[in-house]
Amino acid sequence: MKRILVPTDFSEHAEDALKVATQIAKKNNSEIIILHMLELPHQTNDAILGGISIPESMLFMKKANEMLDKISEKPYLDGIEVTEIVKMDKPIHGITQISKEHDIDLIVMGSHGSSGVEELLIGSNTEKVVRNSEIPVLVIKNDIPNFTAANVVFASDFSEEAKKPFEKLLNFTKLFDSKIHLVNICTPNSFKPTHVAEEAINEFVDQFNISNYTTQTYNDTNIEKGIINFANRINADIIGMCTHGRTGFAHFFNGSISEGLVNHAVRPVITLKI
């Protein structure tokens, strides 16, 4: 893991994400790229296209760079290679572009849940990145002084298309020597006999060289509640799941489960696009 991208709106929740990214970077000698998307007010955006004064737009840029400089001076970033970027663009487009240009391996973002839709990179914009990013996204909900990934939940239907995302998760968990808990959530709308669910998980696991794992089927009223309740039951450090981009989820993830978990799960969530 060479480069970690941390988008920031200079909020407390964005700093929580940066602190976690720092802990991951120190574990793997990674570079951190801190990105601020300068999304100006609507009337200013119109003015940019129609001729806003350059001094005025540069004032916004200068202030953002000053704030990034202050962040880079935080003691917890000592010893880490840090790159600062201010980009004038819509958050989702800018994050996607920077991720490609800098060959990012992991995006770490902050979120404070369903009440956060008014923030620049918190709430709805975090959900958009989760839904569209080709790169794994780790969503952090609170301050975690001693971040670990000793116990990681991977919730899936264990179909063929889940293999590639799971390989990405394995690359992440190798950093922490994690125990992976593979779980199929069984609901009234997606019922499978136990032997069918177990066979699917076992066939899936046999394709990978892993030894530190468990396999389980967990019953609940819906998939989102099942994932959260199972994670609580085993005291998981992270919840991992596949996303299917704009089309929603694979057969197992019917609906906006990623957005729901990003909003409602207190634990960190790592999403991996199919």
GROMACS .gro file of C-alpha atoms in nm:
model
  274
    1MET     CA    1   0.000   0.000   0.000
    2LYS     CA    2   0.200   0.294  -0.134
    3ARG     CA    3  -0.040   0.588  -0.125
    4ILE     CA    4  -0.341   0.673   0.091
    5LEU     CA    5  -0.580   0.954  -0.004
    6VAL     CA    6  -0.756   1.147   0.272
    7PRO     CA    7  -1.013   1.402   0.151
    8THR     CA    8  -1.072   1.675   0.409
    9ASP     CA    9  -1.323   1.953   0.468
   10PHE     CA   10  -1.126   2.055   0.780
   11SER     CA   11  -1.394   1.910   1.008
   12GLU     CA   12  -1.337   1.703   1.322
   13HIS     CA   13  -1.462   1.392   1.141
   14ALA     CA   14  -1.219   1.442   0.855
   15GLU     CA   15  -0.937   1.468   1.108
   16ASP     CA   16  -1.052   1.142   1.268
   17ALA     CA   17  -1.007   0.981   0.926
   18LEU     CA   18  -0.663   1.138   0.883
   19LYS     CA   19  -0.549   1.003   1.221
   20VAL     CA   20  -0.652   0.651   1.118
   21ALA     CA   21  -0.483   0.691   0.779
   22THR     CA   22  -0.168   0.798   0.965
   23GLN     CA   23  -0.169   0.481   1.174
   24ILE     CA   24  -0.209   0.267   0.860
   25ALA     CA   25   0.066   0.463   0.681
   26LYS     CA   26   0.313   0.413   0.965
   27LYS     CA   27   0.244   0.040   0.958
   28ASN     CA   28   0.323   0.016   0.588
   29ASN     CA   29   0.554   0.314   0.520
   30SER     CA   30   0.288   0.473   0.296
   31GLU     CA   31   0.259   0.825   0.162
   32ILE     CA   32  -0.050   1.025   0.260
   33ILE     CA   33  -0.212   1.266   0.016
   34ILE     CA   34  -0.444   1.516   0.185
   35LEU     CA   35  -0.698   1.657  -0.058
   36HIS     CA   36  -0.931   1.952  -0.015
   37MET     CA   37  -1.197   1.997  -0.281
   38LEU     CA   38  -1.266   2.367  -0.318
   39GLU     CA   39  -1.630   2.362  -0.419
   40LEU     CA   40  -1.722   2.729  -0.427
   41PRO     CA   41  -2.075   2.862  -0.371
   42HIS     CA   42  -2.313   2.822  -0.663
   43GLN     CA   43  -2.299   3.184  -0.766
   44THR     CA   44  -1.920   3.177  -0.753
   45ASN     CA   45  -1.907   2.866  -0.971
   46ASP     CA   46  -2.121   3.045  -1.226
   47ALA     CA   47  -1.889   3.341  -1.202
   48ILE     CA   48  -1.586   3.123  -1.264
   49LEU     CA   49  -1.739   3.010  -1.588
   50GLY     CA   50  -1.849   3.363  -1.672
   51GLY     CA   51  -1.550   3.555  -1.543
   52ILE     CA   52  -1.502   3.572  -1.164
   53SER     CA   53  -1.203   3.787  -1.077
   54ILE     CA   54  -0.884   3.588  -1.051
   55PRO     CA   55  -0.786   3.758  -0.722
   56GLU     CA   56  -1.109   3.643  -0.560
   57SER     CA   57  -1.072   3.281  -0.669
   58MET     CA   58  -0.705   3.286  -0.565
   59LEU     CA   59  -0.808   3.409  -0.219
   60PHE     CA   60  -1.012   3.092  -0.165
   61MET     CA   61  -0.722   2.880  -0.290
   62LYS     CA   62  -0.469   3.060  -0.066
   63LYS     CA   63  -0.684   3.013   0.245
   64ALA     CA   64  -0.733   2.642   0.171
   65ASN     CA   65  -0.358   2.591   0.127
   66GLU     CA   66  -0.289   2.769   0.457
   67MET     CA   67  -0.532   2.536   0.634
   68LEU     CA   68  -0.370   2.230   0.476
   69ASP     CA   69  -0.028   2.356   0.587
   70LYS     CA   70  -0.156   2.368   0.946
   71ILE     CA   71  -0.288   2.012   0.920
   72SER     CA   72   0.045   1.886   0.784
   73GLU     CA   73   0.219   2.027   1.091
   74LYS     CA   74   0.018   1.803   1.327
   75PRO     CA   75   0.254   1.597   1.548
   76TYR     CA   76   0.085   1.268   1.458
   77LEU     CA   77   0.203   1.314   1.097
   78ASP     CA   78   0.571   1.327   1.196
   79GLY     CA   79   0.780   1.085   0.994
   80ILE     CA   80   0.521   1.043   0.717
   81GLU     CA   81   0.558   1.172   0.363
   82VAL     CA   82   0.263   1.407   0.314
   83THR     CA   83   0.144   1.571  -0.008
   84GLU     CA   84  -0.114   1.851   0.002
   85ILE     CA   85  -0.354   1.916  -0.285
   86VAL     CA   86  -0.625   2.178  -0.325
   87LYS     CA   87  -0.847   2.117  -0.627
   88MET     CA   88  -1.133   2.332  -0.753
   89ASP     CA   89  -1.395   2.077  -0.857
   90LYS     CA   90  -1.699   1.881  -0.745
   91PRO     CA   91  -1.596   1.640  -0.466
   92ILE     CA   92  -1.677   1.308  -0.632
   93HIS     CA   93  -1.519   1.405  -0.966
   94GLY     CA   94  -1.210   1.554  -0.806
   95ILE     CA   95  -1.152   1.262  -0.571
   96THR     CA   96  -1.185   1.017  -0.859
   97GLN     CA   97  -0.942   1.212  -1.076
   98ILE     CA   98  -0.680   1.255  -0.805
   99SER     CA   99  -0.707   0.885  -0.717
  100LYS     CA  100  -0.621   0.790  -1.075
  101GLU     CA  101  -0.348   1.051  -1.121
  102HIS     CA  102  -0.166   0.950  -0.802
  103ASP     CA  103  -0.226   0.574  -0.820
  104ILE     CA  104  -0.405   0.569  -0.483
  105ASP     CA  105  -0.437   0.232  -0.304
  106LEU     CA  106  -0.682   0.332  -0.030
  107ILE     CA  107  -0.919   0.623   0.037
  108VAL     CA  108  -0.990   0.706   0.402
  109MET     CA  109  -1.287   0.934   0.467
  110GLY     CA  110  -1.474   1.065   0.768
  111SER     CA  111  -1.847   1.053   0.820
  112HIS     CA  112  -2.078   1.137   1.107
  113GLY     CA  113  -2.382   0.964   0.967
  114SER     CA  114  -2.722   1.062   0.840
  115SER     CA  115  -2.712   1.408   0.993
  116GLY     CA  116  -2.403   1.499   0.794
  117VAL     CA  117  -2.548   1.567   0.451
  118GLU     CA  118  -2.481   1.938   0.480
  119GLU     CA  119  -2.104   1.896   0.508
  120LEU     CA  120  -1.873   1.925   0.205
  121LEU     CA  121  -1.717   1.580   0.227
  122ILE     CA  122  -1.931   1.429   0.502
  123GLY     CA  123  -2.257   1.242   0.458
  124SER     CA  124  -2.390   1.235   0.105
  125ASN     CA  125  -2.055   1.298  -0.062
  126THR     CA  126  -1.894   1.017   0.135
  127GLU     CA  127  -2.175   0.791   0.017
  128LYS     CA  128  -2.116   0.896  -0.345
  129VAL     CA  129  -1.748   0.809  -0.317
  130VAL     CA  130  -1.837   0.473  -0.159
  131ARG     CA  131  -2.080   0.401  -0.441
  132ASN     CA  132  -1.851   0.498  -0.728
  133SER     CA  133  -1.488   0.450  -0.624
  134GLU     CA  134  -1.289   0.177  -0.796
  135ILE     CA  135  -1.046   0.199  -0.503
  136PRO     CA  136  -1.122   0.058  -0.156
  137VAL     CA  137  -1.278   0.321   0.070
  138LEU     CA  138  -1.242   0.308   0.448
  139VAL     CA  139  -1.507   0.517   0.624
  140ILE     CA  140  -1.428   0.632   0.979
  141LYS     CA  141  -1.707   0.745   1.211
  142ASN     CA  142  -1.521   0.862   1.521
  143ASP     CA  143  -1.182   0.914   1.681
  144ILE     CA  144  -0.988   0.585   1.708
  145PRO     CA  145  -0.662   0.645   1.899
  146ASN     CA  146  -0.545   0.285   1.858
  147PHE     CA  147  -0.678   0.169   1.523
  148THR     CA  148  -0.665  -0.203   1.461
  149ALA     CA  149  -0.817  -0.458   1.228
  150ALA     CA  150  -0.778  -0.773   1.437
  151ASN     CA  151  -1.133  -0.885   1.355
  152VAL     CA  152  -1.279  -0.804   1.013
  153VAL     CA  153  -1.627  -0.896   0.895
  154PHE     CA  154  -1.676  -0.974   0.526
  155ALA     CA  155  -2.047  -0.991   0.444
  156SER     CA  156  -2.130  -1.131   0.101
  157ASP     CA  157  -2.334  -1.372  -0.107
  158PHE     CA  158  -1.998  -1.538  -0.195
  159SER     CA  159  -2.071  -1.538  -0.565
  160GLU     CA  160  -1.801  -1.542  -0.834
  161GLU     CA  161  -1.808  -1.162  -0.868
  162ALA     CA  162  -1.717  -1.121  -0.499
  163LYS     CA  163  -1.373  -1.276  -0.556
  164LYS     CA  164  -1.194  -0.965  -0.681
  165PRO     CA  165  -1.318  -0.739  -0.397
  166PHE     CA  166  -1.226  -1.008  -0.145
  167GLU     CA  167  -0.871  -1.021  -0.283
  168LYS     CA  168  -0.845  -0.645  -0.219
  169LEU     CA  169  -0.969  -0.699   0.135
  170LEU     CA  170  -0.707  -0.968   0.191
  171ASN     CA  171  -0.434  -0.725   0.085
  172PHE     CA  172  -0.560  -0.483   0.349
  173THR     CA  173  -0.596  -0.742   0.626
  174LYS     CA  174  -0.242  -0.871   0.572
  175LEU     CA  175  -0.118  -0.543   0.719
  176PHE     CA  176  -0.288  -0.627   1.048
  177ASP     CA  177  -0.274  -1.008   1.051
  178SER     CA  178  -0.653  -0.997   1.076
  179LYS     CA  179  -0.897  -1.273   1.152
  180ILE     CA  180  -1.166  -1.262   0.881
  181HIS     CA  181  -1.524  -1.351   0.966
  182LEU     CA  182  -1.708  -1.447   0.647
  183VAL     CA  183  -2.082  -1.417   0.699
  184ASN     CA  184  -2.391  -1.471   0.490
  185ILE     CA  185  -2.689  -1.273   0.617
  186CYS     CA  186  -3.011  -1.470   0.585
  187THR     CA  187  -3.333  -1.266   0.581
  188PRO     CA  188  -3.699  -1.352   0.510
  189ASN     CA  189  -3.650  -1.205   0.161
  190SER     CA  190  -3.321  -1.385   0.090
  191PHE     CA  191  -3.367  -1.716   0.267
  192LYS     CA  192  -3.128  -2.002   0.201
  193PRO     CA  193  -3.120  -2.339   0.374
  194THR     CA  194  -2.821  -2.360   0.607
  195HIS     CA  195  -2.648  -2.632   0.404
  196VAL     CA  196  -2.677  -2.425   0.085
  197ALA     CA  197  -2.532  -2.114   0.250
  198GLU     CA  198  -2.250  -2.311   0.411
  199GLU     CA  199  -2.160  -2.482   0.085
  200ALA     CA  200  -2.140  -2.146  -0.096
  201ILE     CA  201  -1.909  -1.999   0.168
  202ASN     CA  202  -1.684  -2.308   0.180
  203GLU     CA  203  -1.647  -2.323  -0.197
  204PHE     CA  204  -1.561  -1.952  -0.197
  205VAL     CA  205  -1.298  -1.984   0.078
  206ASP     CA  206  -1.133  -2.283  -0.092
  207GLN     CA  207  -1.023  -2.051  -0.374
  208PHE     CA  208  -0.798  -1.849  -0.142
  209ASN     CA  209  -0.493  -1.928   0.067
  210ILE     CA  210  -0.623  -1.814   0.406
  211SER     CA  211  -0.618  -1.987   0.744
  212ASN     CA  212  -0.728  -1.733   1.005
  213TYR     CA  213  -1.102  -1.712   0.940
  214THR     CA  214  -1.450  -1.820   1.045
  215THR     CA  215  -1.762  -1.887   0.836
  216GLN     CA  216  -2.114  -1.823   0.961
  217THR     CA  217  -2.473  -1.768   0.856
  218TYR     CA  218  -2.657  -1.502   1.054
  219ASN     CA  219  -3.035  -1.453   1.055
  220ASP     CA  220  -3.195  -1.110   1.082
  221THR     CA  221  -3.488  -0.904   0.954
  222ASN     CA  222  -3.283  -0.730   0.683
  223ILE     CA  223  -2.928  -0.733   0.551
  224GLU     CA  224  -2.811  -0.402   0.696
  225LYS     CA  225  -2.929  -0.488   1.048
  226GLY     CA  226  -2.783  -0.836   1.012
  227ILE     CA  227  -2.438  -0.703   0.924
  228ILE     CA  228  -2.439  -0.449   1.208
  229ASN     CA  229  -2.573  -0.696   1.466
  230PHE     CA  230  -2.326  -0.968   1.363
  231ALA     CA  231  -2.037  -0.718   1.380
  232ASN     CA  232  -2.151  -0.615   1.728
  233ARG     CA  233  -2.179  -0.978   1.835
  234ILE     CA  234  -1.816  -1.059   1.753
  235ASN     CA  235  -1.689  -0.710   1.844
  236ALA     CA  236  -1.551  -0.653   1.493
  237ASP     CA  237  -1.300  -0.378   1.425
  238ILE     CA  238  -1.407  -0.327   1.063
  239ILE     CA  239  -1.700  -0.425   0.841
  240GLY     CA  240  -1.604  -0.513   0.484
  241MET     CA  241  -1.847  -0.537   0.194
  242CYS     CA  242  -1.873  -0.528  -0.183
  243THR     CA  243  -2.035  -0.246  -0.376
  244HIS     CA  244  -2.176  -0.263  -0.725
  245GLY     CA  245  -2.142   0.103  -0.821
  246ARG     CA  246  -2.434   0.288  -0.970
  247THR     CA  247  -2.635  -0.027  -1.023
  248GLY     CA  248  -2.659  -0.097  -0.651
  249PHE     CA  249  -2.544  -0.435  -0.522
  250ALA     CA  250  -2.511  -0.789  -0.640
  251HIS     CA  251  -2.784  -1.039  -0.557
  252PHE     CA  252  -2.695  -1.034  -0.189
  253PHE     CA  253  -2.685  -0.656  -0.162
  254ASN     CA  254  -3.022  -0.553  -0.300
  255GLY     CA  255  -3.062  -0.183  -0.222
  256SER     CA  256  -2.841   0.089  -0.086
  257ILE     CA  257  -2.673  -0.119   0.182
  258SER     CA  258  -2.340   0.062   0.154
  259GLU     CA  259  -2.498   0.403   0.211
  260GLY     CA  260  -2.700   0.261   0.498
  261LEU     CA  261  -2.394   0.115   0.669
  262VAL     CA  262  -2.191   0.431   0.615
  263ASN     CA  263  -2.470   0.622   0.790
  264HIS     CA  264  -2.569   0.379   1.063
  265ALA     CA  265  -2.272   0.160   1.154
  266VAL     CA  266  -2.056   0.302   1.432
  267ARG     CA  267  -1.768   0.075   1.335
  268PRO     CA  268  -1.536   0.156   1.042
  269VAL     CA  269  -1.664   0.026   0.708
  270ILE     CA  270  -1.438  -0.066   0.416
  271THR     CA  271  -1.611  -0.091   0.078
  272LEU     CA  272  -1.468  -0.272  -0.225
  273LYS     CA  273  -1.618  -0.229  -0.567
  274ILE     CA  274  -1.707  -0.532  -0.781
   0.00000   0.00000   0.00000
